[in-house]
């Protein structure tokens, strides 16, 4: 008997081996445009889910909402129904001056500056993606000709503390490429459950840029950040096709 998961509201019969995880439910509709035979599964709380086919491979797209806590719930429930590979397609703020709007950051490790991953395991445990998924992702992104960087990210819970500039400068000085809110939880919680994970972050805010203005522009306009979003969707889908061919 299939089990309906209480938050994502999906069950085993909805599952695909591969899932793409944006934070924003609106991004699920933009992923939909790249798929055939789309099935709208559920939209409960911040978790919107669909399935469809890309070049013959079945994939799910499920939004996690913002932050590690809802991401952790999404990852657990997708794992419960049988999803084996989860690739986040997120947005981020750059922490290095050479990273441009719409550049993709392929995360090879994340600073665990959030709460959800710490609820599972001590901070000395590393937040890293699956090596095989990351290698396929790097190759796919390179072949597609997109601007990309490979390096470390910082996942955080806060957005409007009184110390945001100071915190960004600190992590920039430690070589961190970009900041998001979900990657560390995905890597830790997914990794502990045996899920293969990766995270692609589209740059929607520049280092020392005006964060509020730039995120408003990303939401409202057709610009480099919107192009970056299209790139991360295609990079994730092509990564899945590569992995599926090798299995
Ligand atoms: O665009 P998404 O995937 O939601 O990612 C980023 O955007 C949100 C903040 O604006 C956070 O969730 C952050 O991680
Ligand atoms: O610092 C930032 C900027 C954009 N998005 C985030 O999650 N964090």
PDB file of N, CA and C in Angstrom, residues 135-201:
ATOM      1  N   UNK A 135      30.301  15.435 -10.302  1.00  0.00           N
ATOM      2  CA  UNK A 135      31.133  15.298 -11.508  1.00  0.00           C
ATOM      3  C   UNK A 135      30.289  15.395 -12.774  1.00  0.00           C
ATOM      4  N   UNK A 136      29.150  14.715 -12.763  1.00  0.00           N
ATOM      5  CA  UNK A 136      28.240  14.806 -13.927  1.00  0.00           C
ATOM      6  C   UNK A 136      27.733  16.223 -14.123  1.00  0.00           C
ATOM      7  N   UNK A 137      27.457  16.899 -13.014  1.00  0.00           N
ATOM      8  CA  UNK A 137      26.953  18.283 -13.074  1.00  0.00           C
ATOM      9  C   UNK A 137      28.009  19.224 -13.665  1.00  0.00           C
ATOM     10  N   UNK A 138      29.245  19.059 -13.232  1.00  0.00           N
ATOM     11  CA  UNK A 138      30.322  19.927 -13.758  1.00  0.00           C
ATOM     12  C   UNK A 138      30.469  19.695 -15.266  1.00  0.00           C
ATOM     13  N   UNK A 139      30.481  18.428 -15.661  1.00  0.00           N
ATOM     14  CA  UNK A 139      30.643  18.122 -17.102  1.00  0.00           C
ATOM     15  C   UNK A 139      29.473  18.679 -17.914  1.00  0.00           C
ATOM     16  N   UNK A 140      28.251  18.493 -17.404  1.00  0.00           N
ATOM     17  CA  UNK A 140      27.064  18.957 -18.134  1.00  0.00           C
ATOM     18  C   UNK A 140      27.089  20.477 -18.273  1.00  0.00           C
ATOM     19  N   UNK A 141      27.414  21.179 -17.183  1.00  0.00           N
ATOM     20  CA  UNK A 141      27.389  22.647 -17.199  1.00  0.00           C
ATOM     21  C   UNK A 141      28.449  23.191 -18.148  1.00  0.00           C
ATOM     22  N   UNK A 142      29.616  22.538 -18.125  1.00  0.00           N
ATOM     23  CA  UNK A 142      30.707  22.950 -19.016  1.00  0.00           C
ATOM     24  C   UNK A 142      30.301  22.743 -20.475  1.00  0.00           C
ATOM     25  N   UNK A 143      29.740  21.579 -20.790  1.00  0.00           N
ATOM     26  CA  UNK A 143      29.336  21.286 -22.169  1.00  0.00           C
ATOM     27  C   UNK A 143      28.239  22.229 -22.650  1.00  0.00           C
ATOM     28  N   UNK A 144      27.384  22.666 -21.742  1.00  0.00           N
ATOM     29  CA  UNK A 144      26.311  23.593 -22.120  1.00  0.00           C
ATOM     30  C   UNK A 144      26.853  25.009 -22.374  1.00  0.00           C
ATOM     31  N   UNK A 145      28.079  25.264 -21.936  1.00  0.00           N
ATOM     32  CA  UNK A 145      28.710  26.571 -22.176  1.00  0.00           C
ATOM     33  C   UNK A 145      28.260  27.657 -21.209  1.00  0.00           C
ATOM     34  N   UNK A 146      27.681  27.290 -20.089  1.00  0.00           N
ATOM     35  CA  UNK A 146      27.218  28.278 -19.118  1.00  0.00           C
ATOM     36  C   UNK A 146      28.376  28.786 -18.245  1.00  0.00           C
ATOM     37  N   UNK A 147      28.257  30.028 -17.772  1.00  0.00           N
ATOM     38  CA  UNK A 147      29.255  30.559 -16.824  1.00  0.00           C
ATOM     39  C   UNK A 147      29.038  29.880 -15.473  1.00  0.00           C
ATOM     40  N   UNK A 148      30.095  29.266 -14.939  1.00  0.00           N
ATOM     41  CA  UNK A 148      29.941  28.565 -13.665  1.00  0.00           C
ATOM     42  C   UNK A 148      31.224  28.617 -12.844  1.00  0.00           C
ATOM     43  N   UNK A 149      31.065  28.366 -11.560  1.00  0.00           N
ATOM     44  CA  UNK A 149      32.176  28.297 -10.604  1.00  0.00           C
ATOM     45  C   UNK A 149      31.929  27.063  -9.744  1.00  0.00           C
ATOM     46  N   UNK A 150      32.991  26.392  -9.337  1.00  0.00           N
ATOM     47  CA  UNK A 150      32.841  25.260  -8.422  1.00  0.00           C
ATOM     48  C   UNK A 150      33.504  25.640  -7.104  1.00  0.00           C
ATOM     49  N   UNK A 151      32.793  25.510  -6.000  1.00  0.00           N
ATOM     50  CA  UNK A 151      33.409  25.834  -4.717  1.00  0.00           C
ATOM     51  C   UNK A 151      32.434  25.740  -3.563  1.00  0.00           C
ATOM     52  N   UNK A 152      32.861  26.302  -2.439  1.00  0.00           N
ATOM     53  CA  UNK A 152      32.081  26.162  -1.200  1.00  0.00           C
ATOM     54  C   UNK A 152      31.010  27.248  -1.057  1.00  0.00           C
ATOM     55  N   UNK A 153      29.929  26.874  -0.405  1.00  0.00           N
ATOM     56  CA  UNK A 153      28.856  27.810  -0.097  1.00  0.00           C
ATOM     57  C   UNK A 153      28.667  27.918   1.404  1.00  0.00           C
ATOM     58  N   UNK A 154      27.858  28.888   1.793  1.00  0.00           N
ATOM     59  CA  UNK A 154      27.460  29.023   3.212  1.00  0.00           C
ATOM     60  C   UNK A 154      25.939  29.011   3.278  1.00  0.00           C
ATOM     61  N   UNK A 155      25.390  28.095   4.074  1.00  0.00           N
ATOM     62  CA  UNK A 155      23.938  28.067   4.270  1.00  0.00           C
ATOM     63  C   UNK A 155      23.614  28.674   5.623  1.00  0.00           C
ATOM     64  N   UNK A 156      22.639  29.570   5.622  1.00  0.00           N
ATOM     65  CA  UNK A 156      22.317  30.324   6.838  1.00  0.00           C
ATOM     66  C   UNK A 156      20.814  30.378   7.077  1.00  0.00           C
ATOM     67  N   UNK A 157      20.428  30.764   8.286  1.00  0.00           N
ATOM     68  CA  UNK A 157      19.010  30.861   8.663  1.00  0.00           C
ATOM     69  C   UNK A 157      18.525  32.297   8.691  1.00  0.00           C
ATOM     70  N   UNK A 158      19.461  33.234   8.725  1.00  0.00           N
ATOM     71  CA  UNK A 158      19.082  34.635   8.935  1.00  0.00           C
ATOM     72  C   UNK A 158      19.177  35.393   7.623  1.00  0.00           C
ATOM     73  N   UNK A 159      18.499  36.514   7.554  1.00  0.00           N
ATOM     74  CA  UNK A 159      18.578  37.344   6.355  1.00  0.00           C
ATOM     75  C   UNK A 159      18.732  38.806   6.740  1.00  0.00           C
ATOM     76  N   UNK A 160      18.154  39.156   7.878  1.00  0.00           N
ATOM     77  CA  UNK A 160      18.078  40.569   8.265  1.00  0.00           C
ATOM     78  C   UNK A 160      18.637  40.813   9.667  1.00  0.00           C
ATOM     79  N   UNK A 161      19.709  40.111  10.054  1.00  0.00           N
ATOM     80  CA  UNK A 161      20.313  40.425  11.347  1.00  0.00           C
ATOM     81  C   UNK A 161      21.009  41.777  11.232  1.00  0.00           C
ATOM     82  N   UNK A 162      21.481  42.299  12.361  1.00  0.00           N
ATOM     83  CA  UNK A 162      22.182  43.588  12.320  1.00  0.00           C
ATOM     84  C   UNK A 162      23.637  43.427  11.878  1.00  0.00           C
ATOM     85  N   UNK A 163      24.048  42.189  11.558  1.00  0.00           N
ATOM     86  CA  UNK A 163      25.462  41.946  11.254  1.00  0.00           C
ATOM     87  C   UNK A 163      25.669  41.366   9.855  1.00  0.00           C
ATOM     88  N   UNK A 164      24.707  41.512   8.953  1.00  0.00           N
ATOM     89  CA  UNK A 164      24.794  40.823   7.651  1.00  0.00           C
ATOM     90  C   UNK A 164      26.055  41.194   6.855  1.00  0.00           C
ATOM     91  N   UNK A 165      26.418  42.483   6.821  1.00  0.00           N
ATOM     92  CA  UNK A 165      27.602  42.888   6.037  1.00  0.00           C
ATOM     93  C   UNK A 165      28.872  42.279   6.620  1.00  0.00           C
ATOM     94  N   UNK A 166      28.964  42.363   7.934  1.00  0.00           N
ATOM     95  CA  UNK A 166      30.135  41.812   8.633  1.00  0.00           C
ATOM     96  C   UNK A 166      30.248  40.295   8.384  1.00  0.00           C
ATOM     97  N   UNK A 167      29.125  39.605   8.462  1.00  0.00           N
ATOM     98  CA  UNK A 167      29.120  38.148   8.260  1.00  0.00           C
ATOM     99  C   UNK A 167      29.546  37.819   6.825  1.00  0.00           C
ATOM    100  N   UNK A 168      29.000  38.544   5.842  1.00  0.00           N
ATOM    101  CA  UNK A 168      29.369  38.294   4.437  1.00  0.00           C
ATOM    102  C   UNK A 168      30.863  38.530   4.207  1.00  0.00           C
ATOM    103  N   UNK A 169      31.417  39.600   4.774  1.00  0.00           N
ATOM    104  CA  UNK A 169      32.855  39.868   4.595  1.00  0.00           C
ATOM    105  C   UNK A 169      33.689  38.759   5.209  1.00  0.00           C
ATOM    106  N   UNK A 170      33.253  38.297   6.366  1.00  0.00           N
ATOM    107  CA  UNK A 170      34.004  37.232   7.050  1.00  0.00           C
ATOM    108  C   UNK A 170      34.093  35.987   6.158  1.00  0.00           C
ATOM    109  N   UNK A 171      32.939  35.523   5.664  1.00  0.00           N
ATOM    110  CA  UNK A 171      32.940  34.281   4.881  1.00  0.00           C
ATOM    111  C   UNK A 171      33.559  34.480   3.505  1.00  0.00           C
ATOM    112  N   UNK A 172      33.446  35.676   2.953  1.00  0.00           N
ATOM    113  CA  UNK A 172      34.128  35.976   1.698  1.00  0.00           C
ATOM    114  C   UNK A 172      35.640  35.810   1.884  1.00  0.00           C
ATOM    115  N   UNK A 173      36.133  36.319   3.000  1.00  0.00           N
ATOM    116  CA  UNK A 173      37.574  36.209   3.301  1.00  0.00           C
ATOM    117  C   UNK A 173      38.029  34.772   3.497  1.00  0.00           C
ATOM    118  N   UNK A 174      37.110  33.899   3.785  1.00  0.00           N
ATOM    119  CA  UNK A 174      37.450  32.465   3.959  1.00  0.00           C
ATOM    120  C   UNK A 174      37.267  31.688   2.655  1.00  0.00           C
ATOM    121  N   UNK A 175      37.010  32.390   1.546  1.00  0.00           N
ATOM    122  CA  UNK A 175      36.953  31.728   0.238  1.00  0.00           C
ATOM    123  C   UNK A 175      35.609  31.137  -0.134  1.00  0.00           C
ATOM    124  N   UNK A 176      34.557  31.501   0.608  1.00  0.00           N
ATOM    125  CA  UNK A 176      33.227  30.982   0.289  1.00  0.00           C
ATOM    126  C   UNK A 176      32.682  31.735  -0.930  1.00  0.00           C
ATOM    127  N   UNK A 177      32.059  31.005  -1.876  1.00  0.00           N
ATOM    128  CA  UNK A 177      31.620  31.632  -3.122  1.00  0.00           C
ATOM    129  C   UNK A 177      30.239  32.271  -3.033  1.00  0.00           C
ATOM    130  N   UNK A 178      29.317  31.659  -2.286  1.00  0.00           N
ATOM    131  CA  UNK A 178      27.955  32.206  -2.262  1.00  0.00           C
ATOM    132  C   UNK A 178      27.160  31.743  -1.060  1.00  0.00           C
ATOM    133  N   UNK A 179      26.073  32.469  -0.778  1.00  0.00           N
ATOM    134  CA  UNK A 179      25.245  32.168   0.400  1.00  0.00           C
ATOM    135  C   UNK A 179      23.832  31.786  -0.023  1.00  0.00           C
ATOM    136  N   UNK A 180      23.348  30.683   0.558  1.00  0.00           N
ATOM    137  CA  UNK A 180      21.939  30.312   0.400  1.00  0.00           C
ATOM    138  C   UNK A 180      21.429  29.803   1.747  1.00  0.00           C
ATOM    139  N   UNK A 181      20.245  29.200   1.753  1.00  0.00           N
ATOM    140  CA  UNK A 181      19.679  28.771   3.029  1.00  0.00           C
ATOM    141  C   UNK A 181      19.424  27.262   3.127  1.00  0.00           C
ATOM    142  N   UNK A 182      19.535  26.520   2.034  1.00  0.00           N
ATOM    143  CA  UNK A 182      19.078  25.120   2.052  1.00  0.00           C
ATOM    144  C   UNK A 182      20.136  24.065   1.764  1.00  0.00           C
ATOM    145  N   UNK A 183      21.246  24.451   1.128  1.00  0.00           N
ATOM    146  CA  UNK A 183      22.187  23.434   0.634  1.00  0.00           C
ATOM    147  C   UNK A 183      22.735  22.546   1.750  1.00  0.00           C
ATOM    148  N   UNK A 184      23.127  23.123   2.864  1.00  0.00           N
ATOM    149  CA  UNK A 184      23.733  22.308   3.936  1.00  0.00           C
ATOM    150  C   UNK A 184      22.748  21.269   4.458  1.00  0.00           C
ATOM    151  N   UNK A 185      21.494  21.661   4.639  1.00  0.00           N
ATOM    152  CA  UNK A 185      20.493  20.700   5.135  1.00  0.00           C
ATOM    153  C   UNK A 185      20.277  19.580   4.123  1.00  0.00           C
ATOM    154  N   UNK A 186      20.234  19.935   2.837  1.00  0.00           N
ATOM    155  CA  UNK A 186      20.080  18.908   1.795  1.00  0.00           C
ATOM    156  C   UNK A 186      21.248  17.921   1.838  1.00  0.00           C
ATOM    157  N   UNK A 187      22.470  18.450   1.897  1.00  0.00           N
ATOM    158  CA  UNK A 187      23.647  17.567   1.879  1.00  0.00           C
ATOM    159  C   UNK A 187      23.682  16.665   3.122  1.00  0.00           C
ATOM    160  N   UNK A 188      23.415  17.244   4.279  1.00  0.00           N
ATOM    161  CA  UNK A 188      23.521  16.454   5.518  1.00  0.00           C
ATOM    162  C   UNK A 188      22.368  15.458   5.635  1.00  0.00           C
ATOM    163  N   UNK A 189      21.145  15.930   5.517  1.00  0.00           N
ATOM    164  CA  UNK A 189      19.992  15.055   5.754  1.00  0.00           C
ATOM    165  C   UNK A 189      19.877  14.027   4.621  1.00  0.00           C
ATOM    166  N   UNK A 190      20.032  14.499   3.385  1.00  0.00           N
ATOM    167  CA  UNK A 190      20.021  13.572   2.254  1.00  0.00           C
ATOM    168  C   UNK A 190      21.157  12.563   2.381  1.00  0.00           C
ATOM    169  N   UNK A 191      22.350  13.041   2.670  1.00  0.00           N
ATOM    170  CA  UNK A 191      23.521  12.162   2.780  1.00  0.00           C
ATOM    171  C   UNK A 191      23.330  11.093   3.847  1.00  0.00           C
ATOM    172  N   UNK A 192      22.795  11.475   4.995  1.00  0.00           N
ATOM    173  CA  UNK A 192      22.584  10.505   6.078  1.00  0.00           C
ATOM    174  C   UNK A 192      21.556   9.441   5.690  1.00  0.00           C
ATOM    175  N   UNK A 193      20.648   9.789   4.789  1.00  0.00           N
ATOM    176  CA  UNK A 193      19.622   8.817   4.353  1.00  0.00           C
ATOM    177  C   UNK A 193      20.060   8.033   3.108  1.00  0.00           C
ATOM    178  N   UNK A 194      21.287   8.279   2.629  1.00  0.00           N
ATOM    179  CA  UNK A 194      21.771   7.550   1.453  1.00  0.00           C
ATOM    180  C   UNK A 194      21.297   8.132   0.131  1.00  0.00           C
ATOM    181  N   UNK A 195      20.752   9.351   0.173  1.00  0.00           N
ATOM    182  CA  UNK A 195      20.322  10.023  -1.055  1.00  0.00           C
ATOM    183  C   UNK A 195      21.550  10.670  -1.709  1.00  0.00           C
ATOM    184  N   UNK A 196      21.614  10.628  -3.036  1.00  0.00           N
ATOM    185  CA  UNK A 196      22.701  11.310  -3.752  1.00  0.00           C
ATOM    186  C   UNK A 196      22.269  12.748  -4.024  1.00  0.00           C
ATOM    187  N   UNK A 197      23.041  13.703  -3.568  1.00  0.00           N
ATOM    188  CA  UNK A 197      22.626  15.108  -3.645  1.00  0.00           C
ATOM    189  C   UNK A 197      23.633  15.974  -4.404  1.00  0.00           C
ATOM    190  N   UNK A 198      23.122  17.097  -4.907  1.00  0.00           N
ATOM    191  CA  UNK A 198      23.988  18.158  -5.445  1.00  0.00           C
ATOM    192  C   UNK A 198      23.215  19.462  -5.331  1.00  0.00           C
ATOM    193  N   UNK A 199      23.930  20.577  -5.463  1.00  0.00           N
ATOM    194  CA  UNK A 199      23.270  21.886  -5.359  1.00  0.00           C
ATOM    195  C   UNK A 199      23.873  22.853  -6.369  1.00  0.00           C
ATOM    196  N   UNK A 200      22.985  23.439  -7.166  1.00  0.00           N
ATOM    197  CA  UNK A 200      23.368  24.479  -8.129  1.00  0.00           C
ATOM    198  C   UNK A 200      22.752  25.776  -7.622  1.00  0.00           C
ATOM    199  N   UNK A 201      23.565  26.825  -7.504  1.00  0.00           N
ATOM    200  CA  UNK A 201      23.026  28.112  -7.060  1.00  0.00           C
ATOM    201  C   UNK A 201      23.206  29.148  -8.155  1.00  0.00           C
TER     202      UNK A 201
END
